[in-house]
Amino acid sequence: MKILFPLVTADIALFTVQDRNLRVLMVKRANDPELGKWALPGGILNPATDADLDETAQRVLSGKTGVDVPFLEQVATFSGATRDPRGWSLSVLYYALLPSDQVHAVAGRATDAIEWRDAFAPGSRLAFDHAALIRAALATLRDKVDRAALPLHLLPARFTLTELQQTCESILGRSLDKSVFRRRLKDEPGIEQLAGEFLYGAQRPAQLYRAADGFRF
Amino acid sequence: MKILFPLVTADIALFTVQDRNLRVLMVKRANDPELGKWALPGGILNPATDADLDETAQRVLSGKTGVDVPFLEQVATFSGATRDPRGWSLSVLYYALLPSDQVHAVAGRATDAIEWRDAFAPGSRLAFDHAALIRAALATLRDKVDRAALPLHLLPARFTLTELQQTCESILGRSLDKSVFRRRLKDEPGIEQLAGEFLYGAQRPAQLYRAADGFRF
DNA sequence: TCAATAGTGTCTCTTAGACAATATTGA
DNA sequence: TCAATATTGTCTAAGAGACACTATTGA
């Protein structure tokens, strides 16, 4: 007999950038169904403790990775009788961004193997319909960046404009013109120049910036 | 005792245009909770018959209004322990568009009073959090139209460019420049001119158009 | 003819895109 | 000095916005 109530879960596509490549966090399933397959981190709603599904997502992500993200946004809801062998299921998909300098803070629980995968090629044979979920999350993220939203949550607290541009390029999958990119930032209230602070490398130092106070992606 | 499983519903914001005003369909609740208050048409998921939530939405809308719409799109999912007095609930919100010449086909069931409300002022004291749901659906719709998507599903099968422009204006809440509007349509594959067909009125007849074959909003 | 609406043309200003030029550092 | 990267400037073309103009009908 099939269950009478749908299984309600929150799944999270947690993105970060490594070596100029957009990555997504996958977890190897330690339980049936789909045992051993790779899936997005996700978990079942607990009505007793979760005030809403956003809290479910935060709780699940925190439990599976040990990190709390400042940014968690709904992508879409996937539902149906056949997407999970346990029966009628409904997943609300979220995406979140992890600053590249905090990747080390992500640690799977002893029981869970985790892996950062190329967001554009997360592998075949993923669990459930999670390949489609990743595509949807990616499309939402790319759409936002295309619309001039800046993915500052992927960067460290202090960053250079070149780093920001490369991050955008990683998401959009195409190169941007340096001049055009910077011109658009001129009247962008979301980022603030850190006067007098520079990143020193092998060549000309680069001006450092940070996200403005009330910044919302 | 609170229920252990969340109540899963699909709610639909069905829009149409009357007298150049964007309207949304409301239903007077015939049952507890919120009996007598106005709400968006919505209904509970039936896992036994609904293959997915899109089908729930279609079924519910069809049952409450008697119309099948060609266009039904997810807006967002609202959830939480407190939004419905019956307990933890989750609503997936959809929006749909009804051609203005099919408004007469909408008929509430004997038990349900229905009403078309101004989409921007649907009234106070709505049931549950449906005021917020309407705002969200409106924002999504406006956003799409702003991005050059044409709400052809709100128009009759044959329409003039002036009608199309007025429809867009109803949604955007601002007037558009005729010349700019038409210039953009020049290379829009979504609409086709009906050669030789005109709408005759009291003044100069207007060229008729229709949505192109594979048109998707 | 006029009023009313349909449809087009034109000018300006803004902005995106391409690409060149300049600036500043360590080696 | 040179190589490498940061940062700015300039030219052009496309598009948006404002607004005027022409076209076609019924009354």
Short mmCIF file of C-alpha atoms (C1' of nucleotides) in Angstrom, two decimals:
data_model
loop_
_atom_site.label_atom_id
_atom_site.label_comp_id
_atom_site.label_asym_id
_atom_site.label_seq_id
_atom_site.Cartn_x
_atom_site.Cartn_y
_atom_site.Cartn_z
CA MET A 1 0.00 0.00 0.00
CA LYS A 2 1.19 3.45 -0.80
CA ILE A 3 1.37 6.04 1.92
CA LEU A 4 -1.60 8.34 2.20
CA PHE A 5 0.32 11.47 2.96
CA PRO A 6 3.03 12.83 0.74
CA LEU A 7 6.61 12.73 1.88
CA VAL A 8 7.67 16.37 2.27
CA THR A 9 11.35 17.18 2.00
CA ALA A 10 13.64 20.16 1.57
CA ASP A 11 16.60 19.73 -0.76
CA ILE A 12 19.43 22.21 -1.02
CA ALA A 13 21.79 22.95 -3.87
CA LEU A 14 24.78 24.43 -2.06
CA PHE A 15 27.08 26.19 -4.48
CA THR A 16 30.60 27.41 -4.13
CA VAL A 17 33.44 28.40 -6.43
CA GLN A 18 36.73 26.54 -6.57
CA ASP A 19 39.43 27.40 -9.09
CA ARG A 20 37.01 29.56 -11.01
CA ASN A 21 34.58 26.65 -11.34
CA LEU A 22 31.12 26.58 -9.90
CA ARG A 23 30.66 23.53 -7.72
CA VAL A 24 27.69 21.95 -6.04
CA LEU A 25 27.72 19.81 -2.92
CA MET A 26 26.54 16.22 -3.25
CA VAL A 27 25.99 13.64 -0.55
CA LYS A 28 26.24 9.90 -0.98
CA ARG A 29 23.06 8.32 0.23
CA ALA A 30 23.57 6.11 3.27
CA ASN A 31 20.01 4.78 3.32
CA ASP A 32 17.46 3.22 1.08
CA PRO A 33 16.05 4.12 -1.32
CA GLU A 34 18.78 4.94 -3.81
CA LEU A 35 21.43 3.78 -1.33
CA GLY A 36 24.91 4.59 -2.55
CA LYS A 37 23.78 7.06 -5.17
CA TRP A 38 24.70 10.71 -5.02
CA ALA A 39 22.05 13.25 -4.12
CA LEU A 40 21.66 16.83 -3.06
CA PRO A 41 21.62 17.22 0.69
CA GLY A 42 18.03 17.01 1.80
CA GLY A 43 15.83 15.88 4.59
CA ILE A 44 12.33 15.31 5.73
CA LEU A 45 10.20 18.03 7.20
CA ASN A 46 9.68 17.73 10.92
CA PRO A 47 6.48 19.61 11.72
CA ALA A 48 7.22 19.40 15.42
CA THR A 49 10.40 21.44 15.23
CA ASP A 50 10.37 23.34 11.93
CA ALA A 51 8.41 26.58 11.94
CA ASP A 52 8.42 26.53 8.15
CA LEU A 53 10.27 24.83 5.33
CA ASP A 54 13.02 27.42 5.32
CA GLU A 55 13.88 26.17 8.76
CA THR A 56 13.80 22.61 7.53
CA ALA A 57 16.29 23.56 4.86
CA GLN A 58 18.57 25.36 7.32
CA ARG A 59 18.40 22.48 9.77
CA VAL A 60 19.08 19.85 7.12
CA LEU A 61 21.95 21.74 5.58
CA SER A 62 23.47 22.48 8.93
CA GLY A 63 23.15 18.84 9.95
CA LYS A 64 24.64 17.44 6.78
CA THR A 65 27.46 19.92 6.35
CA GLY A 66 28.04 21.66 9.64
CA VAL A 67 27.75 25.11 8.10
CA ASP A 68 25.08 27.77 8.44
CA VAL A 69 24.62 29.84 5.33
CA PRO A 70 23.39 33.42 5.41
CA PHE A 71 21.58 32.96 2.18
CA LEU A 72 18.96 30.38 1.34
CA GLU A 73 16.40 30.90 -1.35
CA GLN A 74 13.59 28.84 -2.79
CA VAL A 75 13.93 27.65 -6.35
CA ALA A 76 10.82 25.58 -7.03
CA THR A 77 8.83 22.64 -5.81
CA PHE A 78 9.02 19.19 -7.36
CA SER A 79 6.29 16.70 -6.73
CA GLY A 80 4.73 13.52 -7.97
CA ALA A 81 3.84 9.93 -7.37
CA THR A 82 6.81 8.40 -9.11
CA ARG A 83 9.86 10.47 -8.29
CA ASP A 84 10.50 8.62 -5.02
CA PRO A 85 9.93 4.88 -4.71
CA ARG A 86 8.55 5.36 -1.23
CA GLY A 87 5.46 6.98 -2.72
CA TRP A 88 4.00 10.38 -3.38
CA SER A 89 6.65 12.92 -2.57
CA LEU A 90 7.12 16.65 -2.63
CA SER A 91 10.47 18.40 -2.48
CA VAL A 92 10.97 22.09 -2.08
CA LEU A 93 14.29 22.95 -3.64
CA TYR A 94 16.50 25.69 -2.21
CA TYR A 95 19.82 27.01 -3.26
CA ALA A 96 22.50 28.47 -1.07
CA LEU A 97 25.91 30.03 -1.58
CA LEU A 98 29.04 29.25 0.39
CA PRO A 99 32.00 31.66 0.35
CA SER A 100 34.97 30.03 -1.31
CA ASP A 101 37.13 30.53 1.78
CA GLN A 102 34.72 28.52 3.91
CA VAL A 103 34.73 25.33 1.92
CA HIS A 104 37.02 23.77 4.49
CA ALA A 105 34.33 24.25 7.14
CA VAL A 106 32.09 21.78 5.36
CA ALA A 107 32.37 18.38 6.95
CA GLY A 108 30.06 15.51 6.34
CA ARG A 109 28.88 13.44 9.24
CA ALA A 110 30.71 10.22 9.82
CA THR A 111 27.98 8.33 8.03
CA ASP A 112 27.83 10.56 4.99
CA ALA A 113 30.34 10.89 2.21
CA ILE A 114 30.24 14.31 0.62
CA GLU A 115 31.76 15.65 -2.56
CA TRP A 116 31.94 18.89 -4.46
CA ARG A 117 30.94 18.31 -8.06
CA ASP A 118 31.17 20.51 -11.12
CA ALA A 119 27.79 22.24 -11.10
CA PHE A 120 27.45 21.90 -14.85
CA ALA A 121 28.41 18.22 -14.88
CA PRO A 122 27.42 16.79 -11.53
CA GLY A 123 27.60 13.25 -12.84
CA SER A 124 25.17 10.73 -14.17
CA ARG A 125 23.13 8.26 -12.17
CA LEU A 126 22.21 10.73 -9.48
CA ALA A 127 19.54 9.76 -6.99
CA PHE A 128 15.88 10.51 -7.66
CA ASP A 129 15.33 13.45 -10.04
CA HIS A 130 18.21 15.39 -8.55
CA ALA A 131 19.86 15.96 -11.91
CA ALA A 132 16.80 18.01 -12.84
CA LEU A 133 16.88 19.78 -9.50
CA ILE A 134 20.46 20.87 -10.07
CA ARG A 135 19.59 22.16 -13.52
CA ALA A 136 16.73 24.18 -12.06
CA ALA A 137 18.87 25.65 -9.28
CA LEU A 138 21.57 26.51 -11.77
CA ALA A 139 19.09 28.23 -14.08
CA THR A 140 17.74 30.31 -11.21
CA LEU A 141 21.20 31.31 -10.07
CA ARG A 142 22.36 32.17 -13.56
CA ASP A 143 19.23 34.14 -14.18
CA LYS A 144 19.82 36.26 -11.12
CA VAL A 145 23.43 36.96 -12.00
CA ASP A 146 22.39 37.81 -15.53
CA ARG A 147 20.03 40.36 -14.08
CA ALA A 148 22.91 42.25 -12.52
CA ALA A 149 22.64 40.58 -9.13
CA LEU A 150 26.04 40.05 -7.64
CA PRO A 151 26.80 36.70 -5.99
CA LEU A 152 28.78 38.26 -3.18
CA HIS A 153 27.90 35.38 -0.90
CA LEU A 154 30.26 33.20 -2.91
CA LEU A 155 33.21 35.42 -2.12
CA PRO A 156 35.21 36.02 1.03
CA ALA A 157 34.28 39.06 3.07
CA ARG A 158 36.95 41.08 1.28
CA PHE A 159 37.39 40.59 -2.42
CA THR A 160 38.70 42.26 -5.55
CA LEU A 161 36.70 43.19 -8.61
CA THR A 162 38.58 40.66 -10.66
CA GLU A 163 37.53 37.94 -8.25
CA LEU A 164 33.96 39.11 -8.46
CA GLN A 165 34.07 39.12 -12.23
CA GLN A 166 35.54 35.63 -12.36
CA THR A 167 32.81 34.41 -10.04
CA CYS A 168 30.15 35.82 -12.29
CA GLU A 169 31.86 34.24 -15.27
CA SER A 170 31.88 30.87 -13.53
CA ILE A 171 28.14 31.07 -13.10
CA LEU A 172 27.27 32.50 -16.48
CA GLY A 173 29.59 30.21 -18.35
CA ARG A 174 30.95 32.97 -20.53
CA SER A 175 33.57 35.66 -20.24
CA LEU A 176 32.62 39.23 -19.45
CA ASP A 177 34.25 42.42 -20.60
CA LYS A 178 36.30 43.94 -17.81
CA SER A 179 35.41 47.48 -18.71
CA VAL A 180 31.70 46.83 -19.05
CA PHE A 181 31.64 44.87 -15.82
CA ARG A 182 33.28 47.59 -13.80
CA ARG A 183 31.24 50.34 -15.36
CA ARG A 184 28.08 48.66 -14.15
CA LEU A 185 29.44 48.50 -10.63
CA LYS A 186 29.95 52.25 -10.52
CA ASP A 187 26.45 52.89 -9.28
CA GLU A 188 25.88 49.60 -7.55
CA PRO A 189 25.09 50.26 -3.91
CA GLY A 190 25.66 46.63 -2.95
CA ILE A 191 29.43 46.85 -2.77
CA GLU A 192 31.75 49.23 -0.95
CA GLN A 193 35.35 50.07 -1.64
CA LEU A 194 37.66 49.46 1.30
CA ALA A 195 39.64 52.67 1.07
CA GLY A 196 43.36 52.05 1.31
CA GLU A 197 43.06 48.27 1.44
CA PHE A 198 44.63 46.26 -1.31
CA LEU A 199 45.36 42.68 -2.19
CA TYR A 200 49.07 42.35 -2.91
CA GLY A 201 50.19 39.72 -5.33
CA ALA A 202 52.96 39.34 -7.83
CA GLN A 203 51.83 42.36 -9.82
CA ARG A 204 49.91 45.54 -9.34
CA PRO A 205 47.86 45.33 -6.12
CA ALA A 206 44.11 45.23 -6.44
CA GLN A 207 41.61 47.37 -4.57
CA LEU A 208 39.59 45.41 -2.03
CA TYR A 209 35.82 45.68 -1.67
CA ARG A 210 33.19 44.27 0.60
CA ALA A 211 29.44 43.78 0.51
CA ALA A 212 27.54 46.81 1.72
CA ASP A 213 25.75 46.60 5.02
CA GLY A 214 22.21 45.83 4.03
CA PHE A 215 23.21 43.78 1.06
CA ARG A 216 20.66 41.27 -0.18
CA PHE A 217 21.43 39.09 -3.16
CA MET B 1 -3.06 17.39 19.16
CA LYS B 2 -1.62 18.78 16.01
CA ILE B 3 -1.57 16.64 12.91
CA LEU B 4 1.68 14.84 12.23
CA PHE B 5 1.68 15.31 8.50
CA PRO B 6 1.50 18.67 6.82
CA LEU B 7 -1.60 19.66 4.95
CA VAL B 8 -0.55 19.97 1.31
CA THR B 9 -2.61 22.22 -0.95
CA ALA B 10 -2.42 23.87 -4.33
CA ASP B 11 -3.71 27.43 -4.58
CA ILE B 12 -4.26 29.23 -7.85
CA ALA B 13 -4.25 32.92 -8.65
CA LEU B 14 -6.38 33.03 -11.78
CA PHE B 15 -5.98 36.35 -13.55
CA THR B 16 -7.98 37.99 -16.27
CA VAL B 17 -8.43 41.49 -17.64
CA GLN B 18 -11.73 43.35 -17.51
CA ASP B 19 -12.06 46.95 -18.65
CA ARG B 20 -8.31 47.28 -18.80
CA ASN B 21 -8.00 46.20 -15.19
CA LEU B 22 -6.20 43.11 -14.03
CA ARG B 23 -8.53 40.98 -11.92
CA VAL B 24 -8.00 37.93 -9.77
CA LEU B 25 -10.60 35.28 -8.96
CA MET B 26 -11.57 34.87 -5.32
CA VAL B 27 -13.78 32.24 -3.73
CA LYS B 28 -15.78 32.68 -0.58
CA ARG B 29 -14.92 29.91 1.81
CA ALA B 30 -17.84 27.59 2.50
CA ASN B 31 -16.08 25.59 5.20
CA ASP B 32 -14.10 26.07 8.34
CA PRO B 33 -11.54 27.34 8.93
CA GLU B 34 -11.90 30.93 7.79
CA LEU B 35 -15.53 30.25 6.83
CA GLY B 36 -17.02 33.18 4.96
CA LYS B 37 -13.70 34.82 4.20
CA TRP B 38 -12.46 35.25 0.67
CA ALA B 39 -9.61 33.12 -0.54
CA LEU B 40 -7.83 32.07 -3.69
CA PRO B 41 -9.29 28.90 -5.16
CA GLY B 42 -7.35 26.02 -3.72
CA GLY B 43 -7.67 22.46 -2.62
CA ILE B 44 -5.99 19.59 -0.95
CA LEU B 45 -3.66 17.24 -2.72
CA ASN B 46 -5.13 13.83 -3.39
CA PRO B 47 -2.19 11.47 -3.77
CA ALA B 48 -4.48 8.75 -5.05
CA THR B 49 -5.55 10.67 -8.14
CA ASP B 50 -3.02 13.45 -8.71
CA ALA B 51 0.13 12.42 -10.54
CA ASP B 52 1.78 15.60 -9.36
CA LEU B 53 0.83 18.96 -7.89
CA ASP B 54 0.30 20.51 -11.30
CA GLU B 55 -2.55 18.07 -11.69
CA THR B 56 -3.88 19.00 -8.28
CA ALA B 57 -3.94 22.61 -9.38
CA GLN B 58 -5.68 21.81 -12.65
CA ARG B 59 -8.22 19.62 -10.92
CA VAL B 60 -8.95 22.16 -8.21
CA LEU B 61 -9.27 25.05 -10.60
CA SER B 62 -11.44 23.07 -12.94
CA GLY B 63 -13.66 21.99 -10.06
CA LYS B 64 -14.05 25.43 -8.57
CA THR B 65 -14.50 27.37 -11.78
CA GLY B 66 -15.47 24.95 -14.52
CA VAL B 67 -12.68 26.14 -16.80
CA ASP B 68 -9.51 24.46 -17.95
CA VAL B 69 -6.66 26.85 -18.53
CA PRO B 70 -3.86 26.17 -21.00
CA PHE B 71 -1.39 27.89 -18.82
CA LEU B 72 -0.55 27.13 -15.22
CA GLU B 73 2.76 28.01 -13.68
CA GLN B 74 4.30 27.65 -10.25
CA VAL B 75 5.00 30.81 -8.31
CA ALA B 76 6.37 29.67 -4.97
CA THR B 77 5.65 27.50 -1.99
CA PHE B 78 4.35 28.84 1.30
CA SER B 79 4.64 26.79 4.43
CA GLY B 80 4.58 26.93 8.16
CA ALA B 81 3.01 25.87 11.40
CA THR B 82 0.84 28.93 11.88
CA ARG B 83 -0.58 29.92 8.52
CA ASP B 84 -3.50 27.50 8.78
CA PRO B 85 -5.26 26.86 12.11
CA ARG B 86 -5.60 23.20 11.24
CA GLY B 87 -1.88 22.79 11.71
CA TRP B 88 1.33 22.62 9.73
CA SER B 89 0.48 23.43 6.15
CA LEU B 90 2.19 23.78 2.83
CA SER B 91 0.69 25.52 -0.19
CA VAL B 92 2.16 25.52 -3.63
CA LEU B 93 0.97 28.65 -5.36
CA TYR B 94 0.25 28.70 -9.09
CA TYR B 95 -0.92 31.41 -11.37
CA ALA B 96 -3.01 31.06 -14.47
CA LEU B 97 -4.35 33.36 -17.14
CA LEU B 98 -7.88 33.39 -18.50
CA PRO B 99 -8.68 35.08 -21.83
CA SER B 100 -10.93 38.03 -21.28
CA ASP B 101 -13.58 36.63 -23.60
CA GLN B 102 -13.90 33.49 -21.50
CA VAL B 103 -14.74 35.12 -18.21
CA HIS B 104 -18.38 34.19 -18.73
CA ALA B 105 -17.38 30.50 -18.73
CA VAL B 106 -16.33 30.74 -15.11
CA ALA B 107 -19.09 29.51 -12.87
CA GLY B 108 -18.73 28.70 -9.24
CA ARG B 109 -20.34 25.60 -7.89
CA ALA B 110 -23.65 26.04 -6.16
CA THR B 111 -21.92 26.04 -2.81
CA ASP B 112 -19.24 28.55 -3.69
CA ALA B 113 -19.60 32.25 -4.21
CA ILE B 114 -16.96 33.60 -6.56
CA GLU B 115 -15.90 37.11 -7.38
CA TRP B 116 -13.40 38.85 -9.61
CA ARG B 117 -11.39 41.32 -7.57
CA ASP B 118 -8.99 44.06 -8.56
CA ALA B 119 -5.66 42.23 -8.51
CA PHE B 120 -3.92 45.20 -6.92
CA ALA B 121 -6.60 45.67 -4.26
CA PRO B 122 -8.17 42.29 -3.64
CA GLY B 123 -9.64 43.43 -0.35
CA SER B 124 -8.67 43.20 3.26
CA ARG B 125 -9.46 40.37 5.63
CA LEU B 126 -8.65 37.66 3.16
CA ALA B 127 -8.42 34.09 4.39
CA PHE B 128 -5.11 32.69 5.62
CA ASP B 129 -2.06 34.42 4.11
CA HIS B 130 -3.71 34.78 0.74
CA ALA B 131 -3.07 38.50 0.54
CA ALA B 132 0.63 37.66 0.47
CA LEU B 133 0.05 34.93 -2.08
CA ILE B 134 -1.65 37.37 -4.40
CA ARG B 135 1.22 39.81 -4.05
CA ALA B 136 3.67 37.07 -4.91
CA ALA B 137 1.72 35.92 -7.95
CA LEU B 138 1.39 39.49 -9.12
CA ALA B 139 5.09 40.12 -8.75
CA THR B 140 5.91 37.01 -10.78
CA LEU B 141 3.47 37.95 -13.51
CA ARG B 142 4.70 41.53 -13.68
CA ASP B 143 8.26 40.38 -13.75
CA LYS B 144 7.61 38.16 -16.73
CA VAL B 145 5.82 40.87 -18.67
CA ASP B 146 8.60 43.29 -17.83
CA ARG B 147 11.01 40.85 -19.37
CA ALA B 148 9.31 41.15 -22.71
CA ALA B 149 7.07 38.14 -22.24
CA LEU B 150 3.69 38.74 -23.78
CA PRO B 151 0.61 37.67 -21.80
CA LEU B 152 -1.21 36.41 -24.86
CA HIS B 153 -3.18 33.96 -22.74
CA LEU B 154 -5.13 36.89 -21.34
CA LEU B 155 -6.39 37.88 -24.78
CA PRO B 156 -8.91 36.31 -27.13
CA ALA B 157 -7.50 34.16 -29.89
CA ARG B 158 -7.54 37.15 -32.23
CA PHE B 159 -6.46 40.50 -30.89
CA THR B 160 -5.09 43.88 -31.90
CA LEU B 161 -1.78 45.37 -30.86
CA THR B 162 -3.59 48.06 -28.93
CA GLU B 163 -5.39 45.41 -26.91
CA LEU B 164 -2.10 43.67 -26.26
CA GLN B 165 -0.50 46.89 -25.15
CA GLN B 166 -3.37 47.73 -22.82
CA THR B 167 -3.13 44.27 -21.31
CA CYS B 168 0.54 44.76 -20.61
CA GLU B 169 -0.19 48.14 -19.12
CA SER B 170 -2.81 46.62 -16.83
CA ILE B 171 -0.23 44.23 -15.47
CA LEU B 172 2.67 46.63 -15.23
CA GLY B 173 0.61 49.42 -13.76
CA ARG B 174 2.11 52.03 -16.02
CA SER B 175 1.57 53.26 -19.54
CA LEU B 176 3.81 52.17 -22.36
CA ASP B 177 4.87 54.09 -25.42
CA LYS B 178 3.03 52.87 -28.49
CA SER B 179 5.98 53.26 -30.78
CA VAL B 180 8.43 51.52 -28.48
CA PHE B 181 5.97 48.73 -27.81
CA ARG B 182 5.37 48.01 -31.45
CA ARG B 183 9.01 48.28 -32.36
CA ARG B 184 9.80 45.49 -29.93
CA LEU B 185 7.16 43.28 -31.49
CA LYS B 186 8.79 43.54 -34.91
CA ASP B 187 11.08 40.62 -34.25
CA GLU B 188 8.93 38.78 -31.76
CA PRO B 189 8.21 35.31 -33.11
CA GLY B 190 5.41 34.73 -30.60
CA ILE B 191 2.76 36.63 -32.52
CA GLU B 192 1.57 36.41 -36.09
CA GLN B 193 -0.23 38.94 -38.20
CA LEU B 194 -3.53 37.70 -39.63
CA ALA B 195 -3.13 39.05 -43.14
CA GLY B 196 -6.22 40.84 -44.31
CA GLU B 197 -8.13 40.49 -41.05
CA PHE B 198 -9.11 43.62 -39.20
CA LEU B 199 -11.14 44.64 -36.22
CA TYR B 200 -13.68 47.24 -37.35
CA GLY B 201 -14.81 49.82 -34.85
CA ALA B 202 -15.88 53.40 -34.95
CA GLN B 203 -12.55 54.54 -36.37
CA ARG B 204 -9.71 53.19 -38.41
CA PRO B 205 -9.77 49.37 -38.36
CA ALA B 206 -6.99 47.60 -36.52
CA GLN B 207 -4.88 44.75 -37.79
CA LEU B 208 -5.61 41.46 -36.05
CA TYR B 209 -2.93 39.14 -34.70
CA ARG B 210 -2.81 35.76 -33.05
CA ALA B 211 -0.37 33.80 -30.95
CA ALA B 212 2.08 31.81 -33.03
CA ASP B 213 1.78 28.08 -33.07
CA GLY B 214 4.31 26.95 -30.55
CA PHE B 215 3.81 29.96 -28.32
CA ARG B 216 4.85 29.56 -24.70
CA PHE B 217 4.45 32.45 -22.30
"C1'" DT C 1 -14.80 67.93 -42.77
"C1'" DC C 2 -13.65 66.31 -38.09
"C1'" DA C 3 -12.82 63.28 -34.25
"C1'" DA C 4 -10.79 59.22 -32.99
"C1'" DT C 5 -7.89 55.59 -33.19
"C1'" DA C 6 -4.15 52.92 -35.91
"C1'" DG C 7 0.29 52.92 -37.31
"C1'" DT C 8 5.08 55.03 -38.57
"C1'" DG C 9 9.13 58.06 -38.43
"C1'" DT C 10 12.68 60.69 -36.16
"C1'" DC C 11 15.48 62.61 -32.84
"C1'" DT C 12 18.10 62.14 -28.59
"C1'" DC C 13 20.17 59.88 -24.87
"C1'" DT C 14 21.70 55.95 -22.54
"C1'" DT C 15 24.11 51.85 -22.44
"C1'" DA C 16 26.47 47.58 -24.05
"C1'" DG C 17 30.30 45.85 -26.44
"C1'" DA C 18 34.83 45.89 -28.24
"C1'" DC C 19 39.16 47.22 -27.63
"C1'" DA C 20 42.91 50.39 -26.70
"C1'" DA C 21 45.53 52.90 -23.43
"C1'" DT C 22 47.44 53.82 -19.01
"C1'" DA C 23 48.94 52.58 -14.10
"C1'" DT C 24 51.39 50.04 -10.68
"C1'" DT C 25 53.54 46.51 -8.78
"C1'" DG C 26 57.42 42.51 -8.16
"C1'" DA C 27 61.04 40.38 -10.33
"C1'" DT D 1 63.55 47.50 -17.52
"C1'" DC D 2 59.83 43.96 -18.37
"C1'" DA D 3 55.92 40.99 -17.60
"C1'" DA D 4 51.68 40.75 -15.55
"C1'" DT D 5 47.69 42.36 -13.80
"C1'" DA D 6 44.66 46.47 -12.40
"C1'" DT D 7 42.15 50.24 -13.88
"C1'" DT D 8 40.35 53.68 -17.04
"C1'" DG D 9 39.11 55.78 -21.53
"C1'" DT D 10 37.16 55.91 -26.18
"C1'" DC D 11 34.69 54.73 -30.16
"C1'" DT D 12 30.65 52.60 -32.14
"C1'" DA D 13 26.29 50.55 -32.58
"C1'" DA D 14 21.98 49.16 -30.78
"C1'" DG D 15 18.08 50.18 -28.21
"C1'" DA D 16 14.82 52.91 -25.20
"C1'" DG D 17 12.13 56.90 -24.60
"C1'" DA D 18 9.75 60.93 -26.05
"C1'" DC D 19 7.05 62.83 -29.28
"C1'" DA D 20 5.53 64.24 -33.72
"C1'" DC D 21 3.67 62.81 -37.85
"C1'" DT D 22 0.77 60.26 -41.25
"C1'" DA D 23 -3.21 56.99 -42.34
"C1'" DT D 24 -7.86 55.39 -42.34
"C1'" DT D 25 -12.13 54.91 -40.83
"C1'" DG D 26 -17.27 56.43 -39.27
"C1'" DA D 27 -20.06 60.15 -38.31
#
